[in-house]
Amino acid sequence: MKSTRRPTIREVAQLAGVSRMTVSRVVSDPDVVLPATRDRVNRAIADLGYVPDKAAGGLSSRRTGFVALMLPTLTNANFASVAHGLTEVLRGSDYDLLIAYTDYDLGEEERQLRNLLARRPEAIVLTGASHSREIARLLLAANIPILEIADLPHRPIEHVIGFSNHEVGRTAARYLLDRGFTRLGAIGAVYDGSVLDHRGEERIRGFEEELRRSGLPTTGVIRHGIAPLSYDHGVGALQELQRRAPDTQALFAVSDLSAVGVVMECQRQGLRVPDDLSIMGFGNFEIGREINPPLTTINVDFHGLGSQTGRLIVDLLGSATPPAREAAHRVDVGLAVIERNTVRPA
Amino acid sequence: MKSTRRPTIREVAQLAGVSRMTVSRVVSDPDVVLPATRDRVNRAIADLGYVPDKAAGGLSSRRTGFVALMLPTLTNANFASVAHGLTEVLRGSDYDLLIAYTDYDLGEEERQLRNLLARRPEAIVLTGASHSREIARLLLAANIPILEIADLPHRPIEHVIGFSNHEVGRTAARYLLDRGFTRLGAIGAVYDGSVLDHRGEERIRGFEEELRRSGLPTTGVIRHGIAPLSYDHGVGALQELQRRAPDTQALFAVSDLSAVGVVMECQRQGLRVPDDLSIMGFGNFEIGREINPPLTTINVDFHGLGSQTGRLIVDLLGSATPPAREAAHRVDVGLAVIERNTVRPA
DNA sequence: CTCGCTGGTGGGACCGTTATCATTGCCGGG
DNA sequence: CCCGGCAATGATAACGGTCCCACCAGCGAG
């Protein structure tokens, strides 16, 4: 086993009998070099198994080819969809995605961000971040496009592609109210200073707001457990709800995963869905379509959100003139109720 | 808005009145510089909002701090767990994970790998790769530790941390045979030359092998659809099974997701589980615990697999003496049947 | 007092690539 | 026949760090 170092552009140049620059050109812009030369260089590249070093290239050209993405977690299918849509677009333009996740831990945010910035990404995409003073300062100092996604912040840092989580909650409440329910409940996670992502809390607040507007009590609004939410959360939250507001007719869960957990727990308890308890969720997870009865939910096109974000980045980085900060984009991708069978007119 | 470039070590040095080297030392090994000097430098760093450029540093020190991970997909919760376990360990040693995924597309593998190698990772972790001639060549030429995970290949490239997918299939078959079933079925994906990951196919082959050993027919073994598998796959595969082998008593699905889809479809069809059809899956996904009845499955500790991989990497990179290739590690993390209620003695 | 050592710091060269400008050879037009 | 212009290629200087060694005080031992 030859433990020799990786071949560099120098060695390729030497073997092909050309200068380093010519090799560089063959790799990045082949058309400008004579076919005969190009072939010779390509052969040398193949012979040596040369793979260009992007770090060195980036240092020189000031273009690292990185786009940074900061997520609360990888485990959530919707965030995975975002990453997916984003990668699809970025691959076409030769950007690599650099993913960091915080696991909803506030302390990790700054650490992760510094780490990300040390790689000199050309743009950065953020989800559900808290944006402390120091975070904002670091971001601005990076002097690259900043994109906040999956939310619609009132005071955005720069670009926004998302939807209103508050509106999600309101839509759910209105949907249930329209069907004549009056004893409404909602379940989400406990939100305190140590929690990074406030999007779930926004949804639950939107729900509460609509309840208050209609003069209804908010005793059925339960904050239980902590993010990330999953099936189990629904089980526990339902039990708490049954203690606190046993007469609840209809329930909104801030995540489909919780909602599915609730449906399953209802089955175990022998409660009929939706006759004994109506349930709706958020996120349009695949499992919601499969359970019996299938889950009513609110859909957001996360994959499209990811690809739109990707396209905006490519645009932003492609345009020679760095757009002024006041030309920040703000895109609402909207949301839609998907009616299935877990809710029925009362 | 000052659109000035990011501050470099030079400017920090100037502001603090020291040389660049001293700044470098304060960042990477603070203890060797005098407290007074250190404070001065740290103040300058804070004032300027200096964030070191790891690409530049890596170029010089030949240590990029990257560990590469190649996955079929991000969307699978088990792979996400692996990534999770891996990150947890690597964070502690200041490595960043560079994730690439192929979406089970064979053509993407080489492209992604080249891309990864262009970032000069210090180690590379692979899952379910096909290892074509060219791929293997690229990997070996990189001259870094190579770790294959989530499988137990007969002819590994170097290190292996995984479990036998073939054994998963055999274990499932034996489990069902032991309970007295004789008309067994299995569902997986179609496997042809264009598919990257063979782990599901290995599971199904192990199942078939055990069937043949017992002199039972393999007509109930269905290859349906293509990876990635999900709930919907189970629905379609069950329907195909019902056409091809309607008298099947017990069924193994190569993924819990398919298995859950089967259970749900059974509910819709009014079939009782496990009385009319026994079902077991693989992967121990959370949803399997929640459905009614809960899903019998085969568990592998994917999170632990990820963290073990991380620890091995840290070991390998930490040891000054590069270990000889013959000292390759081979770890079997094992597997275990988790009995729940979807299977019952016949 | 001198010498050697040690801890703290600085001065260059270098890591592998690309931007930029210079150089070369060739072609066609005046 | 000469010269301007263009296409192809080369030389050199960055890019932002760290490695390696030299330097310099200060201090204890001989």
Short mmCIF file of N, CA, C and O in Angstrom, two decimals, chain A residues 120-233:
data_model
loop_
_atom_site.label_atom_id
_atom_site.label_comp_id
_atom_site.label_asym_id
_atom_site.label_seq_id
_atom_site.Cartn_x
_atom_site.Cartn_y
_atom_site.Cartn_z
N ARG A 120 -16.85 29.22 6.20
CA ARG A 120 -17.11 30.27 5.22
C ARG A 120 -18.16 29.91 4.18
O ARG A 120 -17.89 29.91 2.98
N PRO A 121 -19.38 29.59 4.64
CA PRO A 121 -20.44 29.33 3.67
C PRO A 121 -20.76 30.60 2.90
O PRO A 121 -20.50 31.71 3.39
N GLU A 122 -21.33 30.42 1.72
CA GLU A 122 -21.66 31.58 0.89
C GLU A 122 -23.07 32.07 1.17
O GLU A 122 -23.47 33.14 0.72
N ALA A 123 -23.84 31.26 1.88
CA ALA A 123 -25.18 31.65 2.30
C ALA A 123 -25.54 30.79 3.49
O ALA A 123 -24.98 29.70 3.68
N ILE A 124 -26.48 31.26 4.31
CA ILE A 124 -26.86 30.46 5.47
C ILE A 124 -28.38 30.43 5.64
O ILE A 124 -29.04 31.45 5.52
N VAL A 125 -28.88 29.24 5.88
CA VAL A 125 -30.32 29.03 6.02
C VAL A 125 -30.61 28.61 7.45
O VAL A 125 -29.98 27.69 7.97
N LEU A 126 -31.57 29.30 8.07
CA LEU A 126 -31.86 29.05 9.47
C LEU A 126 -33.31 28.64 9.68
O LEU A 126 -34.20 29.14 9.00
N THR A 127 -33.53 27.76 10.65
CA THR A 127 -34.89 27.36 10.99
C THR A 127 -35.12 27.51 12.47
O THR A 127 -34.34 27.01 13.26
N GLY A 128 -36.16 28.17 12.79
CA GLY A 128 -36.60 28.24 14.16
C GLY A 128 -35.52 28.62 15.14
O GLY A 128 -35.46 28.12 16.24
N ALA A 129 -34.66 29.54 14.75
CA ALA A 129 -33.59 29.95 15.64
C ALA A 129 -34.08 31.02 16.60
O ALA A 129 -35.11 31.64 16.39
N SER A 130 -33.33 31.23 17.64
CA SER A 130 -33.76 32.20 18.64
C SER A 130 -33.24 33.60 18.34
O SER A 130 -33.80 34.58 18.75
N HIS A 131 -32.13 33.66 17.62
CA HIS A 131 -31.59 34.96 17.25
C HIS A 131 -31.29 35.85 18.44
O HIS A 131 -31.83 36.95 18.56
N SER A 132 -30.45 35.38 19.30
CA SER A 132 -30.00 36.24 20.38
C SER A 132 -29.16 37.35 19.78
O SER A 132 -28.79 37.32 18.61
N ARG A 133 -28.86 38.32 20.61
CA ARG A 133 -28.04 39.45 20.20
C ARG A 133 -26.74 39.00 19.50
O ARG A 133 -26.41 39.42 18.40
N GLU A 134 -26.05 38.10 20.15
CA GLU A 134 -24.75 37.66 19.65
C GLU A 134 -24.89 36.87 18.35
O GLU A 134 -24.09 37.03 17.42
N ILE A 135 -25.93 36.06 18.28
CA ILE A 135 -26.21 35.29 17.06
C ILE A 135 -26.42 36.24 15.89
O ILE A 135 -25.82 36.08 14.82
N ALA A 136 -27.26 37.23 16.12
CA ALA A 136 -27.56 38.19 15.05
C ALA A 136 -26.28 38.90 14.61
O ALA A 136 -26.04 39.10 13.42
N ARG A 137 -25.46 39.25 15.57
CA ARG A 137 -24.22 39.95 15.27
C ARG A 137 -23.30 39.08 14.39
O ARG A 137 -22.78 39.52 13.37
N LEU A 138 -23.16 37.83 14.79
CA LEU A 138 -22.33 36.91 14.02
C LEU A 138 -22.85 36.77 12.60
O LEU A 138 -22.09 36.77 11.63
N LEU A 139 -24.17 36.65 12.50
CA LEU A 139 -24.77 36.47 11.19
C LEU A 139 -24.52 37.66 10.28
O LEU A 139 -24.09 37.52 9.14
N LEU A 140 -24.79 38.82 10.81
CA LEU A 140 -24.62 40.04 10.01
C LEU A 140 -23.16 40.20 9.60
O LEU A 140 -22.85 40.57 8.46
N ALA A 141 -22.26 39.92 10.53
CA ALA A 141 -20.84 40.11 10.25
C ALA A 141 -20.35 39.18 9.15
O ALA A 141 -19.35 39.45 8.48
N ALA A 142 -21.07 38.09 8.96
CA ALA A 142 -20.63 37.12 7.95
C ALA A 142 -20.79 37.70 6.55
O ALA A 142 -20.14 37.25 5.60
N ASN A 143 -21.71 38.66 6.43
CA ASN A 143 -21.82 39.37 5.16
C ASN A 143 -22.20 38.43 4.00
O ASN A 143 -21.66 38.54 2.90
N ILE A 144 -23.08 37.52 4.28
CA ILE A 144 -23.58 36.61 3.25
C ILE A 144 -25.11 36.61 3.32
O ILE A 144 -25.67 37.04 4.33
N PRO A 145 -25.79 36.15 2.28
CA PRO A 145 -27.25 36.08 2.36
C PRO A 145 -27.71 35.21 3.52
O PRO A 145 -27.15 34.13 3.76
N ILE A 146 -28.69 35.69 4.26
CA ILE A 146 -29.24 34.97 5.40
C ILE A 146 -30.70 34.66 5.08
O ILE A 146 -31.46 35.56 4.74
N LEU A 147 -31.08 33.41 5.19
CA LEU A 147 -32.45 33.03 4.86
C LEU A 147 -33.09 32.33 6.04
O LEU A 147 -32.62 31.28 6.48
N GLU A 148 -34.18 32.92 6.55
CA GLU A 148 -34.93 32.27 7.61
C GLU A 148 -36.09 31.54 6.98
O GLU A 148 -36.84 32.13 6.18
N ILE A 149 -36.25 30.28 7.31
CA ILE A 149 -37.31 29.50 6.67
C ILE A 149 -38.24 28.84 7.68
O ILE A 149 -37.96 28.79 8.86
N ALA A 150 -39.38 28.39 7.16
CA ALA A 150 -40.37 27.65 7.95
C ALA A 150 -41.02 28.49 9.03
O ALA A 150 -41.56 27.97 10.00
N ASP A 151 -40.94 29.79 8.86
CA ASP A 151 -41.63 30.69 9.77
C ASP A 151 -41.79 32.03 9.04
O ASP A 151 -41.30 32.18 7.92
N LEU A 152 -42.47 32.96 9.68
CA LEU A 152 -42.66 34.27 9.06
C LEU A 152 -42.43 35.32 10.13
O LEU A 152 -43.36 35.97 10.59
N PRO A 153 -41.17 35.51 10.52
CA PRO A 153 -40.86 36.38 11.66
C PRO A 153 -41.26 37.83 11.38
O PRO A 153 -41.21 38.30 10.25
N HIS A 154 -41.67 38.51 12.44
CA HIS A 154 -42.08 39.91 12.28
C HIS A 154 -40.90 40.79 11.93
O HIS A 154 -41.01 41.73 11.17
N ARG A 155 -39.78 40.49 12.56
CA ARG A 155 -38.61 41.32 12.35
C ARG A 155 -37.49 40.42 11.81
O ARG A 155 -36.58 40.03 12.55
N PRO A 156 -37.58 40.09 10.53
CA PRO A 156 -36.63 39.15 9.94
C PRO A 156 -35.24 39.76 9.82
O PRO A 156 -35.10 40.98 9.77
N ILE A 157 -34.23 38.95 9.77
CA ILE A 157 -32.88 39.43 9.58
C ILE A 157 -32.67 39.82 8.13
O ILE A 157 -32.16 40.89 7.82
N GLU A 158 -33.09 38.97 7.24
CA GLU A 158 -32.98 39.33 5.83
C GLU A 158 -34.09 38.61 5.05
O GLU A 158 -35.23 39.02 5.13
N HIS A 159 -33.75 37.56 4.34
CA HIS A 159 -34.76 36.90 3.53
C HIS A 159 -35.60 35.93 4.35
O HIS A 159 -35.11 35.34 5.31
N VAL A 160 -36.84 35.76 3.92
CA VAL A 160 -37.73 34.85 4.61
C VAL A 160 -38.50 34.01 3.59
O VAL A 160 -39.05 34.55 2.63
N ILE A 161 -38.49 32.71 3.77
CA ILE A 161 -39.36 31.84 2.99
C ILE A 161 -40.02 30.91 3.98
O ILE A 161 -39.36 30.08 4.60
N GLY A 162 -41.33 31.09 4.15
CA GLY A 162 -41.96 30.28 5.17
C GLY A 162 -43.46 30.39 5.17
O GLY A 162 -44.09 30.63 4.13
N PHE A 163 -44.01 30.21 6.33
CA PHE A 163 -45.45 30.30 6.50
C PHE A 163 -45.67 30.74 7.92
O PHE A 163 -44.76 30.66 8.75
N SER A 164 -46.88 31.20 8.21
CA SER A 164 -47.14 31.70 9.54
C SER A 164 -47.59 30.58 10.46
O SER A 164 -48.67 30.02 10.31
N ASN A 165 -46.77 30.27 11.44
CA ASN A 165 -47.15 29.24 12.40
C ASN A 165 -48.33 29.68 13.25
O ASN A 165 -49.17 28.87 13.63
N HIS A 166 -48.37 30.96 13.50
CA HIS A 166 -49.50 31.53 14.23
C HIS A 166 -50.79 31.26 13.46
O HIS A 166 -51.80 30.83 14.00
N GLU A 167 -50.72 31.49 12.15
CA GLU A 167 -51.88 31.28 11.30
C GLU A 167 -52.29 29.80 11.26
O GLU A 167 -53.47 29.48 11.14
N VAL A 168 -51.33 28.92 11.36
CA VAL A 168 -51.64 27.49 11.41
C VAL A 168 -52.59 27.22 12.58
O VAL A 168 -53.63 26.58 12.42
N GLY A 169 -52.23 27.75 13.75
CA GLY A 169 -53.05 27.53 14.93
C GLY A 169 -54.43 28.14 14.77
O GLY A 169 -55.45 27.53 15.11
N ARG A 170 -54.47 29.35 14.21
CA ARG A 170 -55.76 30.02 14.03
C ARG A 170 -56.63 29.25 13.05
O ARG A 170 -57.84 29.09 13.25
N THR A 171 -56.00 28.79 11.96
CA THR A 171 -56.74 28.03 10.95
C THR A 171 -57.35 26.77 11.57
O THR A 171 -58.52 26.44 11.32
N ALA A 172 -56.57 26.09 12.38
CA ALA A 172 -57.07 24.87 13.02
C ALA A 172 -58.27 25.20 13.90
O ALA A 172 -59.31 24.52 13.83
N ALA A 173 -58.14 26.25 14.68
CA ALA A 173 -59.23 26.61 15.59
C ALA A 173 -60.48 26.97 14.80
O ALA A 173 -61.59 26.49 15.10
N ARG A 174 -60.31 27.78 13.77
CA ARG A 174 -61.46 28.18 12.97
C ARG A 174 -62.13 26.98 12.32
O ARG A 174 -63.34 26.88 12.25
N TYR A 175 -61.30 26.09 11.84
CA TYR A 175 -61.81 24.89 11.19
C TYR A 175 -62.71 24.11 12.14
O TYR A 175 -63.81 23.67 11.79
N LEU A 176 -62.25 23.96 13.37
CA LEU A 176 -63.03 23.19 14.34
C LEU A 176 -64.27 23.97 14.79
O LEU A 176 -65.35 23.39 14.95
N LEU A 177 -64.08 25.28 14.96
CA LEU A 177 -65.23 26.10 15.37
C LEU A 177 -66.32 26.07 14.30
O LEU A 177 -67.51 25.95 14.61
N ASP A 178 -65.89 26.17 13.05
CA ASP A 178 -66.85 26.15 11.95
C ASP A 178 -67.70 24.89 11.95
O ASP A 178 -68.81 24.87 11.44
N ARG A 179 -67.13 23.82 12.45
CA ARG A 179 -67.88 22.57 12.48
C ARG A 179 -68.75 22.45 13.73
O ARG A 179 -69.36 21.40 13.98
N GLY A 180 -68.80 23.52 14.49
CA GLY A 180 -69.75 23.56 15.58
C GLY A 180 -69.24 23.08 16.93
O GLY A 180 -69.98 23.06 17.91
N PHE A 181 -67.98 22.70 16.98
CA PHE A 181 -67.43 22.29 18.28
C PHE A 181 -67.28 23.53 19.18
O PHE A 181 -66.95 24.62 18.71
N THR A 182 -67.47 23.34 20.45
CA THR A 182 -67.31 24.48 21.37
C THR A 182 -66.31 24.16 22.49
O THR A 182 -65.81 25.05 23.13
N ARG A 183 -66.09 22.88 22.71
CA ARG A 183 -65.13 22.52 23.76
C ARG A 183 -63.85 22.01 23.09
O ARG A 183 -63.69 20.82 22.83
N LEU A 184 -62.95 22.98 22.82
CA LEU A 184 -61.75 22.68 22.05
C LEU A 184 -60.51 22.51 22.92
O LEU A 184 -60.36 23.19 23.93
N GLY A 185 -59.65 21.63 22.49
CA GLY A 185 -58.36 21.46 23.17
C GLY A 185 -57.22 21.55 22.18
O GLY A 185 -57.42 21.50 20.96
N ALA A 186 -56.01 21.72 22.71
CA ALA A 186 -54.82 21.72 21.86
C ALA A 186 -53.67 21.15 22.66
O ALA A 186 -53.62 21.32 23.88
N ILE A 187 -52.75 20.48 21.98
CA ILE A 187 -51.58 19.98 22.70
C ILE A 187 -50.29 20.37 21.98
O ILE A 187 -50.20 20.33 20.77
N GLY A 188 -49.33 20.79 22.78
CA GLY A 188 -48.03 21.17 22.25
C GLY A 188 -46.98 20.87 23.31
O GLY A 188 -47.25 20.14 24.27
N ALA A 189 -45.81 21.45 23.13
CA ALA A 189 -44.73 21.21 24.08
C ALA A 189 -44.61 22.38 25.04
O ALA A 189 -45.08 23.47 24.77
N VAL A 190 -43.97 22.13 26.17
CA VAL A 190 -43.67 23.21 27.09
C VAL A 190 -42.64 24.12 26.44
O VAL A 190 -41.69 23.65 25.81
N TYR A 191 -42.85 25.41 26.53
CA TYR A 191 -41.93 26.36 25.92
C TYR A 191 -41.33 27.26 27.00
O TYR A 191 -42.03 28.03 27.64
N ASP A 192 -40.05 27.15 27.21
CA ASP A 192 -39.42 28.05 28.18
C ASP A 192 -38.12 28.58 27.60
O ASP A 192 -37.80 28.35 26.43
N GLY A 193 -37.37 29.25 28.40
CA GLY A 193 -36.17 29.93 27.91
C GLY A 193 -35.12 29.00 27.32
O GLY A 193 -34.30 29.42 26.51
N SER A 194 -35.17 27.75 27.68
CA SER A 194 -34.12 26.85 27.23
C SER A 194 -34.43 26.20 25.89
O SER A 194 -33.65 25.45 25.34
N VAL A 195 -35.63 26.48 25.36
CA VAL A 195 -36.04 25.83 24.14
C VAL A 195 -35.76 26.72 22.94
O VAL A 195 -36.02 27.92 22.95
N LEU A 196 -35.24 26.11 21.91
CA LEU A 196 -34.77 26.88 20.78
C LEU A 196 -35.87 27.25 19.81
O LEU A 196 -35.97 28.39 19.35
N ASP A 197 -36.70 26.29 19.50
CA ASP A 197 -37.65 26.47 18.42
C ASP A 197 -38.99 26.94 18.97
O ASP A 197 -39.58 26.28 19.81
N HIS A 198 -39.47 28.05 18.48
CA HIS A 198 -40.72 28.58 19.02
C HIS A 198 -41.88 28.35 18.08
O HIS A 198 -42.97 28.86 18.28
N ARG A 199 -41.65 27.61 17.00
CA ARG A 199 -42.69 27.50 15.98
C ARG A 199 -43.91 26.75 16.50
O ARG A 199 -45.05 27.14 16.23
N GLY A 200 -43.68 25.69 17.26
CA GLY A 200 -44.80 24.96 17.83
C GLY A 200 -45.60 25.84 18.79
O GLY A 200 -46.83 25.85 18.78
N GLU A 201 -44.88 26.60 19.60
CA GLU A 201 -45.53 27.51 20.54
C GLU A 201 -46.37 28.54 19.78
O GLU A 201 -47.48 28.87 20.20
N GLU A 202 -45.86 29.03 18.67
CA GLU A 202 -46.63 29.98 17.85
C GLU A 202 -47.95 29.37 17.40
O GLU A 202 -48.99 30.04 17.41
N ARG A 203 -47.89 28.12 17.00
CA ARG A 203 -49.10 27.47 16.52
C ARG A 203 -50.13 27.39 17.64
O ARG A 203 -51.31 27.67 17.44
N ILE A 204 -49.63 27.05 18.82
CA ILE A 204 -50.57 26.88 19.92
C ILE A 204 -51.13 28.24 20.37
O ILE A 204 -52.29 28.37 20.75
N ARG A 205 -50.31 29.27 20.26
CA ARG A 205 -50.80 30.61 20.61
C ARG A 205 -51.84 31.11 19.63
O ARG A 205 -52.81 31.77 20.00
N GLY A 206 -51.63 30.79 18.36
CA GLY A 206 -52.63 31.16 17.35
C GLY A 206 -53.97 30.51 17.67
O GLY A 206 -55.03 31.12 17.56
N PHE A 207 -53.87 29.26 18.10
CA PHE A 207 -55.08 28.51 18.45
C PHE A 207 -55.79 29.19 19.63
O PHE A 207 -56.99 29.45 19.60
N GLU A 208 -55.01 29.50 20.66
CA GLU A 208 -55.57 30.16 21.84
C GLU A 208 -56.23 31.49 21.48
O GLU A 208 -57.30 31.82 21.97
N GLU A 209 -55.54 32.23 20.63
CA GLU A 209 -56.06 33.55 20.27
C GLU A 209 -57.47 33.43 19.68
O GLU A 209 -58.38 34.18 20.03
N GLU A 210 -57.61 32.47 18.78
CA GLU A 210 -58.91 32.30 18.12
C GLU A 210 -59.98 31.87 19.12
O GLU A 210 -61.14 32.26 19.01
N LEU A 211 -59.54 31.06 20.08
CA LEU A 211 -60.46 30.64 21.14
C LEU A 211 -60.96 31.87 21.91
O LEU A 211 -62.17 32.04 22.14
N ARG A 212 -60.03 32.71 22.30
CA ARG A 212 -60.41 33.91 23.06
C ARG A 212 -61.32 34.81 22.26
O ARG A 212 -62.29 35.35 22.77
N ARG A 213 -61.03 34.96 20.99
CA ARG A 213 -61.89 35.77 20.13
C ARG A 213 -63.32 35.30 20.15
O ARG A 213 -64.26 36.06 20.00
N SER A 214 -63.46 33.98 20.26
CA SER A 214 -64.81 33.42 20.26
C SER A 214 -65.38 33.32 21.67
O SER A 214 -66.43 32.73 21.88
N GLY A 215 -64.64 33.87 22.59
CA GLY A 215 -65.12 33.86 23.97
C GLY A 215 -65.10 32.49 24.62
O GLY A 215 -65.83 32.24 25.58
N LEU A 216 -64.29 31.59 24.10
CA LEU A 216 -64.23 30.24 24.66
C LEU A 216 -63.06 30.11 25.64
O LEU A 216 -62.04 30.79 25.49
N PRO A 217 -63.18 29.22 26.60
CA PRO A 217 -62.10 29.01 27.57
C PRO A 217 -60.91 28.30 26.92
O PRO A 217 -61.08 27.59 25.93
N THR A 218 -59.72 28.52 27.51
CA THR A 218 -58.52 27.89 26.96
C THR A 218 -57.99 26.81 27.90
O THR A 218 -56.83 26.45 27.86
N THR A 219 -58.88 26.30 28.74
CA THR A 219 -58.46 25.27 29.69
C THR A 219 -58.03 23.98 29.00
O THR A 219 -57.26 23.21 29.55
N GLY A 220 -58.50 23.77 27.79
CA GLY A 220 -58.11 22.55 27.07
C GLY A 220 -56.79 22.67 26.34
O GLY A 220 -56.38 21.75 25.64
N VAL A 221 -56.13 23.81 26.49
CA VAL A 221 -54.83 23.98 25.82
C VAL A 221 -53.72 23.47 26.73
O VAL A 221 -53.48 24.02 27.80
N ILE A 222 -53.08 22.40 26.32
CA ILE A 222 -52.13 21.70 27.17
C ILE A 222 -50.71 21.80 26.62
O ILE A 222 -50.46 21.50 25.46
N ARG A 223 -49.81 22.26 27.47
CA ARG A 223 -48.39 22.23 27.10
C ARG A 223 -47.74 21.11 27.90
O ARG A 223 -47.70 21.16 29.13
N HIS A 224 -47.29 20.11 27.21
CA HIS A 224 -46.86 18.88 27.85
C HIS A 224 -45.53 18.42 27.24
O HIS A 224 -45.36 18.45 26.03
N GLY A 225 -44.59 18.00 28.06
CA GLY A 225 -43.32 17.48 27.53
C GLY A 225 -42.52 18.53 26.78
O GLY A 225 -42.88 19.71 26.77
N ILE A 226 -41.44 18.11 26.18
CA ILE A 226 -40.63 19.05 25.44
C ILE A 226 -40.30 18.54 24.04
O ILE A 226 -40.40 17.34 23.77
N ALA A 227 -39.93 19.46 23.17
CA ALA A 227 -39.58 19.10 21.80
C ALA A 227 -38.31 18.26 21.83
O ALA A 227 -37.50 18.41 22.73
N PRO A 228 -38.05 17.40 20.86
CA PRO A 228 -38.91 17.13 19.70
C PRO A 228 -40.11 16.27 20.05
O PRO A 228 -40.02 15.37 20.88
N LEU A 229 -41.21 16.58 19.39
CA LEU A 229 -42.46 15.85 19.61
C LEU A 229 -42.47 14.55 18.80
O LEU A 229 -41.92 14.48 17.72
N SER A 230 -43.11 13.57 19.40
CA SER A 230 -43.33 12.36 18.62
C SER A 230 -44.60 11.67 19.12
O SER A 230 -45.35 12.24 19.90
N TYR A 231 -44.81 10.42 18.64
CA TYR A 231 -46.05 9.72 18.96
C TYR A 231 -46.31 9.69 20.45
O TYR A 231 -47.40 9.95 20.93
N ASP A 232 -45.29 9.36 21.20
CA ASP A 232 -45.40 9.23 22.63
C ASP A 232 -45.90 10.49 23.29
O ASP A 232 -46.62 10.44 24.29
N HIS A 233 -45.49 11.61 22.73
CA HIS A 233 -45.95 12.87 23.27
C HIS A 233 -47.47 12.95 23.25
O HIS A 233 -48.10 13.40 24.21
#
